[in-house]
PDB file of C-alpha atoms and ligand atoms in Angstrom:
ATOM      1  CA  MET G   1      15.287 -76.579 -36.047  1.00 46.00           C
ATOM      2  CA  THR G   2      18.067 -73.895 -34.876  1.00 48.00           C
ATOM      3  CA  LYS G   3      15.557 -70.978 -36.971  1.00 52.00           C
ATOM      4  CA  ALA G   4      12.687 -72.508 -34.687  1.00 52.00           C
ATOM      5  CA  ARG G   5      15.014 -71.134 -31.906  1.00 57.00           C
ATOM      6  CA  LEU G   6      15.894 -68.619 -33.061  1.00 50.00           C
ATOM      7  CA  ALA G   7      12.746 -67.286 -33.954  1.00 54.00           C
ATOM      8  CA  ASN G   8      11.358 -67.971 -30.728  1.00 58.00           C
ATOM      9  CA  GLN G   9      14.186 -65.686 -29.061  1.00 59.00           C
ATOM     10  CA  LEU G  10      13.458 -62.878 -31.143  1.00 50.00           C
ATOM     11  CA  SER G  11       9.659 -62.651 -29.392  1.00 58.00           C
ATOM     12  CA  PHE G  12       9.908 -63.832 -26.079  1.00 52.00           C
ATOM     13  CA  THR G  13      12.613 -60.605 -26.483  1.00 52.00           C
ATOM     14  CA  THR G  14       9.655 -58.724 -28.288  1.00 50.00           C
ATOM     15  CA  PHE G  15       8.012 -59.957 -25.471  1.00 49.00           C
ATOM     16  CA  LEU G  16      10.025 -58.611 -23.298  1.00 46.00           C
ATOM     17  CA  ILE G  17      10.691 -54.903 -24.413  1.00 46.00           C
ATOM     18  CA  LEU G  18       6.820 -54.137 -25.102  1.00 42.00           C
ATOM     19  CA  SER G  19       6.484 -55.436 -21.368  1.00 46.00           C
ATOM     20  CA  LEU G  20       9.015 -52.451 -20.695  1.00 42.00           C
ATOM     21  CA  ILE G  21       7.451 -50.065 -22.327  1.00 41.00           C
ATOM     22  CA  LEU G  22       3.676 -50.214 -21.515  1.00 41.00           C
ATOM     23  CA  ILE G  23       4.747 -51.602 -16.883  1.00 41.00           C
ATOM     24  CA  THR G  24       6.916 -48.698 -17.207  1.00 41.00           C
ATOM     25  CA  PRO G  25       4.715 -45.757 -17.366  1.00 40.00           C
ATOM     26  CA  ASN G  26       1.647 -47.816 -15.597  1.00 38.00           C
ATOM     27  CA  THR G  27       4.866 -47.384 -13.058  1.00 35.00           C
ATOM     28  CA  LEU G  28       5.956 -44.256 -12.920  1.00 36.00           C
ATOM     29  CA  LEU G  29       1.763 -43.228 -12.604  1.00 36.00           C
ATOM     30  CA  THR G  30       1.594 -45.489  -9.939  1.00 37.00           C
ATOM     31  CA  SER G  31       3.813 -43.918  -7.591  1.00 39.00           C
ATOM     32  CA  PRO G  32       4.210 -40.819  -9.060  1.00 43.00           C
ATOM     33  CA  ALA G  33       7.030 -38.072  -7.879  1.00 48.00           C
ATOM     34  CA  LYS G  34       5.514 -36.384  -4.722  1.00 56.00           C
ATOM     35  CA  ALA G  35       7.605 -34.221  -2.361  1.00 68.00           C
ATOM     36  CA  SER G  36       8.152 -35.519   0.958  1.00 87.00           C
ATOM     37  CA  PRO G  37       5.030 -34.235   3.178  1.00 94.00           C
ATOM     38  CA  ALA G  38       5.644 -30.478   4.778  1.00 95.00           C
ATOM     39  CA  THR G  39       5.605 -29.349   8.327  1.00 96.00           C
ATOM     40  CA  TYR G  40       4.514 -26.218   8.719  1.00 96.00           C
ATOM     41  CA  ASN G  41       4.537 -24.443  12.336  1.00 96.00           C
ATOM     42  CA  VAL G  42       2.021 -21.748  13.980  1.00 97.00           C
ATOM     43  CA  ALA G  43       2.445 -19.889  16.961  1.00 97.00           C
ATOM     44  CA  ILE G  44      -1.053 -18.648  19.163  1.00 98.00           C
ATOM     45  CA  SER G  45       0.712 -15.323  19.863  1.00 97.00           C
ATOM     46  CA  SER G  46      -0.995 -12.296  21.163  1.00 97.00           C
ATOM     47  CA  LEU G  47      -4.732 -14.131  20.484  1.00 97.00           C
ATOM     48  CA  THR G  48      -3.873 -14.493  16.712  1.00 97.00           C
ATOM     49  CA  PHE G  49      -2.721 -17.141  14.958  1.00 97.00           C
ATOM     50  CA  GLN G  50       0.978 -16.396  13.111  1.00 94.00           C
ATOM     51  CA  THR G  51       0.235 -17.702  10.136  1.00 90.00           C
ATOM     52  CA  GLN G  52      -3.416 -17.343   9.683  1.00 92.00           C
ATOM     53  CA  ASN G  53      -3.756 -18.720   6.183  1.00 93.00           C
ATOM     54  CA  LEU G  54      -2.694 -22.320   5.544  1.00 96.00           C
ATOM     55  CA  THR G  55      -2.308 -23.994   2.025  1.00 96.00           C
ATOM     56  CA  VAL G  56      -1.359 -27.676   2.575  1.00 97.00           C
ATOM     57  CA  LEU G  57      -0.566 -31.157   0.429  1.00 97.00           C
ATOM     58  CA  LYS G  58      -2.816 -33.650   1.719  1.00 97.00           C
ATOM     59  CA  GLY G  59      -0.298 -35.608   3.888  1.00 97.00           C
ATOM     60  CA  ASP G  60       1.197 -32.640   5.568  1.00 97.00           C
ATOM     61  CA  THR G  61       1.417 -31.568   9.347  1.00 97.00           C
ATOM     62  CA  VAL G  62       1.108 -27.797  10.867  1.00 97.00           C
ATOM     63  CA  ILE G  63       2.037 -28.264  14.283  1.00 98.00           C
ATOM     64  CA  TRP G  64       0.459 -25.738  16.574  1.00 98.00           C
ATOM     65  CA  THR G  65       1.928 -23.676  19.726  1.00 98.00           C
ATOM     66  CA  ASN G  66       0.585 -21.891  22.390  1.00 98.00           C
ATOM     67  CA  LYS G  67       2.155 -18.936  23.604  1.00 98.00           C
ATOM     68  CA  ASP G  68      -0.889 -17.258  24.993  1.00 97.00           C
ATOM     69  CA  PRO G  69      -0.479 -16.753  28.282  1.00 97.00           C
ATOM     70  CA  VAL G  70      -4.147 -18.845  27.987  1.00 97.00           C
ATOM     71  CA  THR G  71      -5.872 -21.544  27.017  1.00 97.00           C
ATOM     72  CA  HIS G  72      -6.844 -22.947  23.655  1.00 98.00           C
ATOM     73  CA  THR G  73      -8.426 -25.336  21.912  1.00 98.00           C
ATOM     74  CA  LEU G  74      -8.136 -25.847  18.417  1.00 98.00           C
ATOM     75  CA  TRP G  75     -11.999 -26.781  16.868  1.00 98.00           C
ATOM     76  CA  PHE G  76     -11.755 -26.793  13.256  1.00 98.00           C
ATOM     77  CA  VAL G  77     -15.314 -26.632  10.439  1.00 98.00           C
ATOM     78  CA  ARG G  78     -15.512 -27.756   7.303  1.00 98.00           C
ATOM     79  CA  VAL G  79     -16.162 -25.276   5.025  1.00 97.00           C
ATOM     80  CA  GLU G  80     -18.453 -26.920   2.126  1.00 96.00           C
ATOM     81  CA  ASP G  81     -21.030 -27.853   5.422  1.00 96.00           C
ATOM     82  CA  GLN G  82     -19.707 -26.468   8.803  1.00 96.00           C
ATOM     83  CA  SER G  83     -19.552 -30.084   9.832  1.00 97.00           C
ATOM     84  CA  THR G  84     -16.866 -30.349  12.091  1.00 97.00           C
ATOM     85  CA  TYR G  85     -13.902 -31.586  10.842  1.00 97.00           C
ATOM     86  CA  ALA G  86     -10.766 -32.214  14.088  1.00 97.00           C
ATOM     87  CA  LEU G  87     -11.529 -30.559  18.028  1.00 97.00           C
ATOM     88  CA  SER G  88      -8.038 -30.539  19.358  1.00 98.00           C
ATOM     89  CA  PRO G  89      -7.299 -31.073  23.087  1.00 98.00           C
ATOM     90  CA  PRO G  90      -6.956 -28.485  25.473  1.00 98.00           C
ATOM     91  CA  ILE G  91      -3.355 -26.420  24.592  1.00 98.00           C
ATOM     92  CA  GLN G  92      -2.503 -24.815  28.300  1.00 98.00           C
ATOM     93  CA  PHE G  93       0.907 -22.140  27.227  1.00 98.00           C
ATOM     94  CA  GLY G  94       4.199 -23.314  25.857  1.00 98.00           C
ATOM     95  CA  GLU G  95       1.954 -26.235  24.743  1.00 98.00           C
ATOM     96  CA  SER G  96       2.661 -27.992  21.115  1.00 98.00           C
ATOM     97  CA  TRP G  97      -0.470 -30.290  19.184  1.00 98.00           C
ATOM     98  CA  SER G  98      -0.069 -31.409  15.775  1.00 98.00           C
ATOM     99  CA  HIS G  99      -2.296 -32.792  13.149  1.00 98.00           C
ATOM    100  CA  THR G 100      -1.547 -34.696   9.480  1.00 98.00           C
ATOM    101  CA  PHE G 101      -4.036 -33.832   7.164  1.00 98.00           C
ATOM    102  CA  ASN G 102      -5.142 -36.115   4.895  1.00 97.00           C
ATOM    103  CA  GLU G 103      -8.799 -35.306   3.789  1.00 96.00           C
ATOM    104  CA  ALA G 104      -8.590 -32.883   1.100  1.00 96.00           C
ATOM    105  CA  THR G 105     -10.659 -30.128   2.112  1.00 97.00           C
ATOM    106  CA  THR G 106     -10.937 -26.943   3.065  1.00 97.00           C
ATOM    107  CA  LEU G 107     -11.348 -25.673   6.933  1.00 98.00           C
ATOM    108  CA  HIS G 108     -12.283 -22.927   9.108  1.00 98.00           C
ATOM    109  CA  TYR G 109     -10.920 -23.260  12.716  1.00 98.00           C
ATOM    110  CA  TYR G 110     -11.249 -21.381  16.061  1.00 98.00           C
ATOM    111  CA  SER G 111      -9.837 -20.781  19.251  1.00 97.00           C
ATOM    112  CA  PHE G 112     -12.883 -23.113  21.474  1.00 96.00           C
ATOM    113  CA  GLU G 113     -12.824 -20.727  24.082  1.00 95.00           C
ATOM    114  CA  ARG G 114     -12.430 -17.954  22.274  1.00 96.00           C
ATOM    115  CA  LEU G 115     -14.793 -17.727  19.062  1.00 96.00           C
ATOM    116  CA  TRP G 116     -13.482 -14.472  17.423  1.00 96.00           C
ATOM    117  CA  ILE G 117      -9.817 -15.803  16.133  1.00 97.00           C
ATOM    118  CA  THR G 118      -9.411 -17.532  13.654  1.00 97.00           C
ATOM    119  CA  GLY G 119      -7.327 -18.990  11.295  1.00 97.00           C
ATOM    120  CA  PHE G 120      -8.188 -20.621   7.503  1.00 97.00           C
ATOM    121  CA  ILE G 121      -6.791 -23.765   6.329  1.00 97.00           C
ATOM    122  CA  ARG G 122      -6.908 -24.877   2.382  1.00 96.00           C
ATOM    123  CA  VAL G 123      -5.795 -28.298   2.447  1.00 97.00           C
ATOM    124  CA  SER G 124      -5.241 -29.670  -2.019  1.00 96.00           C
ATOM    125  CA  LEU G 125      -4.318 -33.471  -2.959  1.00 96.00           C
ATOM    126  CA  PHE G 126      -1.664 -30.962  -5.949  1.00 95.00           C
ATOM    127  CA  PRO G 127       0.229 -28.603  -5.716  1.00 95.00           C
ATOM    128  CA  ILE G 128      -1.437 -25.077  -5.402  1.00 95.00           C
ATOM    129  CA  HIS G 129       0.928 -22.040  -7.030  1.00 97.00           C
ATOM    130  CA  ASP G 130      -0.664 -19.021  -5.751  1.00 96.00           C
ATOM    131  CA  VAL G 131       1.545 -15.710  -4.446  1.00 97.00           C
ATOM    132  CA  ALA G 132      -0.231 -12.253  -3.086  1.00 97.00           C
ATOM    133  CA  ILE G 133      -0.064  -8.960  -2.332  1.00 97.00           C
ATOM    134  CA  THR G 134      -1.957  -8.445   1.107  1.00 95.00           C
ATOM    135  CA  ASP G 135      -0.533  -5.341   2.083  1.00 96.00           C
ATOM    136  CA  VAL G 136       1.093  -1.894   0.884  1.00 96.00           C
ATOM    137  CA  ALA G 137       1.705   1.273   3.092  1.00 95.00           C
ATOM    138  CA  PRO G 138       3.647   4.630   2.368  1.00 95.00           C
ATOM    139  CA  SER G 139       5.051   6.021   5.030  1.00 94.00           C
ATOM    140  CA  ARG G 140       3.555  10.188   3.696  1.00 92.00           C
ATOM    141  CA  MET G 141      -0.115  10.913   2.290  1.00 92.00           C
ATOM    142  CA  MET G 142       0.574  14.577   1.941  1.00 93.00           C
ATOM    143  CA  ILE G 143       3.589  14.984   1.106  1.00 92.00           C
ATOM    144  CA  THR G 144       5.280  18.129  -1.220  1.00 92.00           C
ATOM    145  CA  ALA G 145       6.813  17.849  -4.479  1.00 90.00           C
ATOM    146  CA  GLY G 146      10.682  16.885  -4.041  1.00 90.00           C
ATOM    147  CA  ASP G 147      10.332  14.740  -0.797  1.00 91.00           C
ATOM    148  CA  SER G 148      10.714  10.766  -0.510  1.00 92.00           C
ATOM    149  CA  VAL G 149       8.246   8.888   0.463  1.00 94.00           C
ATOM    150  CA  SER G 150       8.928   4.253   1.510  1.00 95.00           C
ATOM    151  CA  ILE G 151       6.445   2.328   0.568  1.00 95.00           C
ATOM    152  CA  ASN G 152       6.396  -0.903   2.490  1.00 96.00           C
ATOM    153  CA  VAL G 153       4.879  -3.989   0.107  1.00 97.00           C
ATOM    154  CA  THR G 154       3.588  -7.203   1.485  1.00 97.00           C
ATOM    155  CA  ALA G 155       4.030 -10.133  -0.797  1.00 97.00           C
ATOM    156  CA  ALA G 156       3.050 -13.556   0.087  1.00 97.00           C
ATOM    157  CA  ASN G 157       3.235 -16.880  -1.264  1.00 97.00           C
ATOM    158  CA  GLU G 158       0.134 -18.838   0.089  1.00 95.00           C
ATOM    159  CA  GLY G 159       0.538 -22.266  -2.437  1.00 96.00           C
ATOM    160  CA  THR G 160       3.000 -25.703  -2.023  1.00 96.00           C
ATOM    161  CA  SER G 161       5.485 -24.936  -3.646  1.00 95.00           C
ATOM    162  CA  ALA G 162       8.756 -22.520  -3.530  1.00 96.00           C
ATOM    163  CA  GLU G 163       8.218 -19.048  -5.205  1.00 98.00           C
ATOM    164  CA  THR G 164      10.082 -17.020  -7.198  1.00 98.00           C
ATOM    165  CA  PHE G 165       8.746 -13.863  -8.601  1.00 98.00           C
ATOM    166  CA  ASN G 166       8.497  -9.672  -9.349  1.00 98.00           C
ATOM    167  CA  VAL G 167       7.153  -7.236  -7.204  1.00 98.00           C
ATOM    168  CA  THR G 168       6.237  -3.910  -8.429  1.00 98.00           C
ATOM    169  CA  ALA G 169       5.027  -0.241  -7.106  1.00 97.00           C
ATOM    170  CA  TYR G 170       3.234   1.476  -8.536  1.00 96.00           C
ATOM    171  CA  TYR G 171       2.203   5.414  -7.876  1.00 95.00           C
ATOM    172  CA  GLY G 172      -0.537   6.016 -10.460  1.00 94.00           C
ATOM    173  CA  ASN G 173      -0.133   3.872 -14.135  1.00 94.00           C
ATOM    174  CA  THR G 174       3.665   4.731 -13.888  1.00 95.00           C
ATOM    175  CA  ILE G 175       6.965   2.013 -12.480  1.00 96.00           C
ATOM    176  CA  LEU G 176       7.853   3.144 -10.040  1.00 95.00           C
ATOM    177  CA  GLU G 177      10.307   0.427  -9.568  1.00 96.00           C
ATOM    178  CA  THR G 178      10.559  -3.957  -9.527  1.00 97.00           C
ATOM    179  CA  GLY G 179      11.896  -6.088  -7.218  1.00 96.00           C
ATOM    180  CA  ILE G 180      12.111  -9.636  -7.516  1.00 96.00           C
ATOM    181  CA  ILE G 181      11.414 -12.449  -4.663  1.00 97.00           C
ATOM    182  CA  SER G 182      12.073 -15.696  -3.479  1.00 97.00           C
ATOM    183  CA  LEU G 183       9.261 -16.844  -1.424  1.00 97.00           C
ATOM    184  CA  ASP G 184       9.091 -20.898   0.777  1.00 96.00           C
ATOM    185  CA  PRO G 185       5.289 -22.116   0.902  1.00 96.00           C
ATOM    186  CA  ASN G 186       2.932 -20.115   3.341  1.00 94.00           C
ATOM    187  CA  SER G 187       5.212 -17.291   3.862  1.00 94.00           C
ATOM    188  CA  GLN G 188       5.401 -13.775   3.347  1.00 95.00           C
ATOM    189  CA  LYS G 189       8.487 -10.920   2.892  1.00 97.00           C
ATOM    190  CA  ARG G 190       8.137  -6.842   3.581  1.00 97.00           C
ATOM    191  CA  LEU G 191       9.775  -4.728   0.256  1.00 97.00           C
ATOM    192  CA  THR G 192      10.617  -1.536   0.736  1.00 97.00           C
ATOM    193  CA  PHE G 193      10.791   0.417  -2.406  1.00 96.00           C
ATOM    194  CA  PHE G 194      11.920   4.613  -1.821  1.00 96.00           C
ATOM    195  CA  TRP G 195       9.688   6.900  -4.243  1.00 94.00           C
ATOM    196  CA  ASP G 196      11.454  10.926  -4.572  1.00 93.00           C
ATOM    197  CA  THR G 197       8.668  12.938  -5.561  1.00 92.00           C
ATOM    198  CA  ALA G 198      11.328  15.287  -7.279  1.00 90.00           C
ATOM    199  CA  ASP G 199      10.034  15.117 -10.713  1.00 88.00           C
ATOM    200  CA  VAL G 200       6.527  14.568  -9.810  1.00 92.00           C
ATOM    201  CA  ALA G 201       3.829  16.049 -10.748  1.00 91.00           C
ATOM    202  CA  GLN G 202       1.006  17.820  -8.519  1.00 92.00           C
ATOM    203  CA  GLY G 203      -1.777  15.421  -7.793  1.00 93.00           C
ATOM    204  CA  THR G 204      -3.316  12.276  -6.493  1.00 95.00           C
ATOM    205  CA  TYR G 205      -1.950   9.267  -7.199  1.00 95.00           C
ATOM    206  CA  ASP G 206      -2.787   5.725  -6.159  1.00 94.00           C
ATOM    207  CA  ILE G 207       0.014   3.358  -4.405  1.00 95.00           C
ATOM    208  CA  LYS G 208      -0.550  -0.506  -5.881  1.00 96.00           C
ATOM    209  CA  ALA G 209       1.343  -2.910  -6.279  1.00 97.00           C
ATOM    210  CA  GLU G 210       1.664  -6.098  -8.339  1.00 98.00           C
ATOM    211  CA  ALA G 211       2.627  -9.842  -8.386  1.00 98.00           C
ATOM    212  CA  SER G 212       3.623 -11.138 -11.077  1.00 98.00           C
ATOM    213  CA  VAL G 213       1.335 -14.698 -12.166  1.00 98.00           C
ATOM    214  CA  VAL G 214       3.333 -17.762 -11.747  1.00 98.00           C
ATOM    215  CA  GLU G 215       3.491 -20.779 -13.494  1.00 97.00           C
ATOM    216  CA  GLY G 216      -0.359 -23.019 -12.909  1.00 96.00           C
ATOM    217  CA  GLU G 217      -1.355 -20.414 -10.918  1.00 97.00           C
ATOM    218  CA  THR G 218      -5.022 -19.972 -11.708  1.00 95.00           C
ATOM    219  CA  ASP G 219      -6.533 -17.253  -7.798  1.00 95.00           C
ATOM    220  CA  THR G 220      -4.736 -14.178  -9.517  1.00 97.00           C
ATOM    221  CA  ALA G 221      -7.211 -11.675  -8.364  1.00 96.00           C
ATOM    222  CA  ASP G 222      -5.185 -11.310  -5.540  1.00 96.00           C
ATOM    223  CA  ASN G 223      -1.584 -10.564  -7.062  1.00 97.00           C
ATOM    224  CA  SER G 224      -2.586  -6.484  -7.361  1.00 97.00           C
ATOM    225  CA  PHE G 225      -3.261  -4.292  -4.600  1.00 96.00           C
ATOM    226  CA  ILE G 226      -4.098  -0.698  -4.074  1.00 92.00           C
ATOM    227  CA  ASP G 227      -5.120   0.209  -0.883  1.00 79.00           C
ATOM    228  CA  SER G 228      -4.040   3.800  -0.200  1.00 85.00           C
ATOM    229  CA  GLN G 229      -3.410   7.263  -1.825  1.00 91.00           C
ATOM    230  CA  VAL G 230      -0.500  10.169  -1.643  1.00 94.00           C
ATOM    231  CA  THR G 231      -1.057  13.234  -2.292  1.00 94.00           C
ATOM    232  CA  VAL G 232       1.308  15.278  -3.753  1.00 92.00           C
ATOM    233  CA  ALA G 233       1.589  19.327  -3.365  1.00 91.00           C
ATOM    234  CA  LEU G 234       3.127  21.700  -4.423  1.00 80.00           C
ATOM    235  CA  THR G 235       6.595  22.966  -3.402  1.00 68.00           C
ATOM    236  CA  PRO G 236       5.804  25.626  -0.393  1.00 63.00           C
ATOM    237  CA  THR G 237       8.962  27.709  -1.155  1.00 52.00           C
ATOM    238  CA  PRO G 238       7.827  29.607  -3.897  1.00 54.00           C
ATOM    239  CA  THR G 239       4.726  30.662  -2.465  1.00 50.00           C
ATOM    240  CA  PRO G 240       6.748  32.668   0.151  1.00 52.00           C
ATOM    241  CA  THR G 241       8.987  33.900  -1.327  1.00 51.00           C
ATOM    242  CA  PRO G 242       6.941  36.516  -3.432  1.00 52.00           C
ATOM    243  CA  SER G 243       5.106  37.333  -0.041  1.00 48.00           C
ATOM    244  CA  PRO G 244       8.400  38.484   2.167  1.00 48.00           C
ATOM    245  CA  THR G 245       9.976  40.444  -1.431  1.00 47.00           C
ATOM    246  CA  LEU G 246       6.182  42.289  -0.499  1.00 45.00           C
ATOM    247  CA  SER G 247       5.742  42.814   2.687  1.00 45.00           C
ATOM    248  CA  PRO G 248       8.998  44.164   3.754  1.00 46.00           C
ATOM    249  CA  SER G 249       8.926  46.631   0.831  1.00 45.00           C
ATOM    250  CA  PRO G 250       6.283  49.030   1.963  1.00 45.00           C
ATOM    251  CA  SER G 251       8.459  48.760   5.631  1.00 44.00           C
ATOM    252  CA  PRO G 252      12.043  49.838   4.154  1.00 44.00           C
ATOM    253  CA  THR G 253       9.761  52.770   2.394  1.00 44.00           C
ATOM    254  CA  PRO G 254       8.699  54.610   5.586  1.00 44.00           C
ATOM    255  CA  SER G 255      12.420  54.037   7.514  1.00 44.00           C
ATOM    256  CA  PRO G 256      14.149  55.718   4.937  1.00 44.00           C
ATOM    257  CA  THR G 257      12.025  59.438   5.597  1.00 43.00           C
ATOM    258  CA  PRO G 258      12.319  58.821   9.524  1.00 43.00           C
ATOM    259  CA  THR G 259      16.285  58.371   8.954  1.00 43.00           C
ATOM    260  CA  PRO G 260      16.100  61.733   7.361  1.00 44.00           C
ATOM    261  CA  SER G 261      14.184  63.306  10.184  1.00 44.00           C
ATOM    262  CA  PRO G 262      16.236  63.381  12.582  1.00 45.00           C
ATOM    263  CA  THR G 263      19.026  64.854  10.822  1.00 43.00           C
ATOM    264  CA  PRO G 264      17.393  68.938  10.369  1.00 43.00           C
ATOM    265  CA  THR G 265      16.387  68.242  13.174  1.00 43.00           C
ATOM    266  CA  PRO G 266      19.621  68.919  14.775  1.00 44.00           C
ATOM    267  CA  SER G 267      20.831  71.297  12.001  1.00 44.00           C
ATOM    268  CA  PRO G 268      18.093  73.676  12.764  1.00 45.00           C
ATOM    269  CA  THR G 269      18.167  73.366  15.792  1.00 44.00           C
ATOM    270  CA  PRO G 270      21.571  74.912  16.768  1.00 45.00           C
ATOM    271  CA  LYS G 271      21.384  78.517  14.305  1.00 45.00           C
ATOM    272  CA  PRO G 272      18.523  79.785  15.614  1.00 45.00           C
ATOM    273  CA  MET G 273      20.798  79.424  18.890  1.00 49.00           C
ATOM    274  CA  PRO G 274      23.090  81.968  17.892  1.00 48.00           C
ATOM    275  CA  THR G 275      20.309  84.129  16.710  1.00 50.00           C
ATOM    276  CA  PRO G 276      19.498  85.381  19.827  1.00 55.00           C
ATOM    277  CA  ASP G 277      23.380  84.769  21.515  1.00 68.00           C
ATOM    278  CA  TYR G 278      24.298  86.930  19.133  1.00 69.00           C
ATOM    279  CA  THR G 279      21.548  89.711  21.753  1.00 72.00           C
ATOM    280  CA  PRO G 280      23.925  90.931  23.847  1.00 71.00           C
ATOM    281  CA  TYR G 281      26.559  91.748  21.886  1.00 71.00           C
ATOM    282  CA  LEU G 282      24.744  94.275  19.744  1.00 76.00           C
ATOM    283  CA  ILE G 283      23.295  95.844  22.845  1.00 76.00           C
ATOM    284  CA  ALA G 284      26.865  96.050  24.520  1.00 77.00           C
ATOM    285  CA  ILE G 285      27.833  97.765  21.097  1.00 79.00           C
ATOM    286  CA  VAL G 286      25.072 100.339  20.728  1.00 79.00           C
ATOM    287  CA  VAL G 287      25.775 100.947  24.838  1.00 79.00           C
ATOM    288  CA  ILE G 288      29.609 100.918  24.125  1.00 83.00           C
ATOM    289  CA  ALA G 289      28.882 103.653  20.967  1.00 84.00           C
ATOM    290  CA  VAL G 290      26.542 105.301  23.204  1.00 83.00           C
ATOM    291  CA  VAL G 291      28.816 105.376  25.737  1.00 83.00           C
ATOM    292  CA  THR G 292      31.789 106.144  23.496  1.00 85.00           C
ATOM    293  CA  ALA G 293      28.849 109.148  22.077  1.00 86.00           C
ATOM    294  CA  VAL G 294      28.214 111.180  25.247  1.00 84.00           C
ATOM    295  CA  SER G 295      32.212 110.836  26.600  1.00 86.00           C
ATOM    296  CA  LEU G 296      33.141 112.747  22.888  1.00 88.00           C
ATOM    297  CA  ILE G 297      30.011 115.552  23.632  1.00 87.00           C
ATOM    298  CA  VAL G 298      31.390 115.684  26.815  1.00 83.00           C
ATOM    299  CA  TRP G 299      34.966 116.310  26.035  1.00 85.00           C
ATOM    300  CA  LYS G 300      34.103 118.541  23.648  1.00 88.00           C
ATOM    301  CA  LYS G 301      31.830 120.899  25.916  1.00 86.00           C
ATOM    302  CA  LYS G 302      34.600 120.902  28.053  1.00 85.00           C
ATOM    303  CA  THR G 303      36.790 121.622  25.717  1.00 83.00           C
ATOM    304  CA  GLU G 304      35.218 125.033  24.444  1.00 86.00           C
ATOM    305  CA  ILE G 305      34.867 125.439  27.932  1.00 81.00           C
ATOM    306  CA  LYS G 306      38.143 126.230  28.156  1.00 83.00           C
ATOM    307  CA  LYS G 307      38.565 128.221  25.004  1.00 81.00           C
ATOM    308  CA  ARG G 308      36.380 130.073  26.144  1.00 80.00           C
ATOM    309  CA  GLN G 309      38.047 130.353  29.592  1.00 78.00           C
ATOM    310  CA  SER G 310      41.522 130.956  27.892  1.00 75.00           C
ATOM    311  CA  GLN G 311      39.750 133.731  26.044  1.00 71.00           C
ATOM    312  CA  LYS G 312      38.598 135.600  28.352  1.00 60.00           C
TER     313      LYS G 312
HETATM  314 CA1  LIG W 401      -2.260 -15.150  -6.462  1.00 75.97          CA
END
């Protein structure tokens, strides 16, 4: 009897354990640990939707706020068959309108009054991991070696989960720098890289940025972005250096020539001058000599005359 009761108790315990084993996984599967629905804000400003592209989970809510001084009515169209998904009431300046997306679909939407203002919404049943590089912009396109260039890279999280990933900037195939960035879902951020081109060879380089692939990411085509080139020219300093050396060298050659020329000019000028100056002196000497000679002759003749008179 005791053995029978013990056997019954054991079988009941086994039943309980088996039930727990079987029921527990079912309970986990029927109520998956899903994050609470998220809410995203989109401003309608400067006649654009900011942010333009959204990826949300089924059950998430988006709030649009009109910051334009005009009315916007939002018209949502399913991409797969162009059927209308929803139409908002007219949203006046300063007003908001929200919508919770309960259908897993992909939507294109417009401002009904201005169909060229467009946005894009992907509604997913499961979390999406998708990061991207959406822009690469160097500060200058033409530089000389030694210049510094800043490169602005815009990285985005286009998925439904927060992500941390690497962003690497390149010139050509050479890595410039790698940075780490963390982004919330449906957000973007700009990173600035500085490129010192002192040791960079002359040439034209593709400026590129890459986002590392995050876990669970399938759309990797948008993780790399190349849109611009920078041309590095030779340093201008060596070029002008020889040219000034060559140009002044002929100029100094003629300049010393005229410099000595003024020196001889004054020296010959005073030398010929004294020559005519001596002439009157010579003339005076000649005149004095003649006068003296005449006087001597006259004196001699007078002396002879006196001698003769005294002899008489
Ligand atoms: Ca991607």
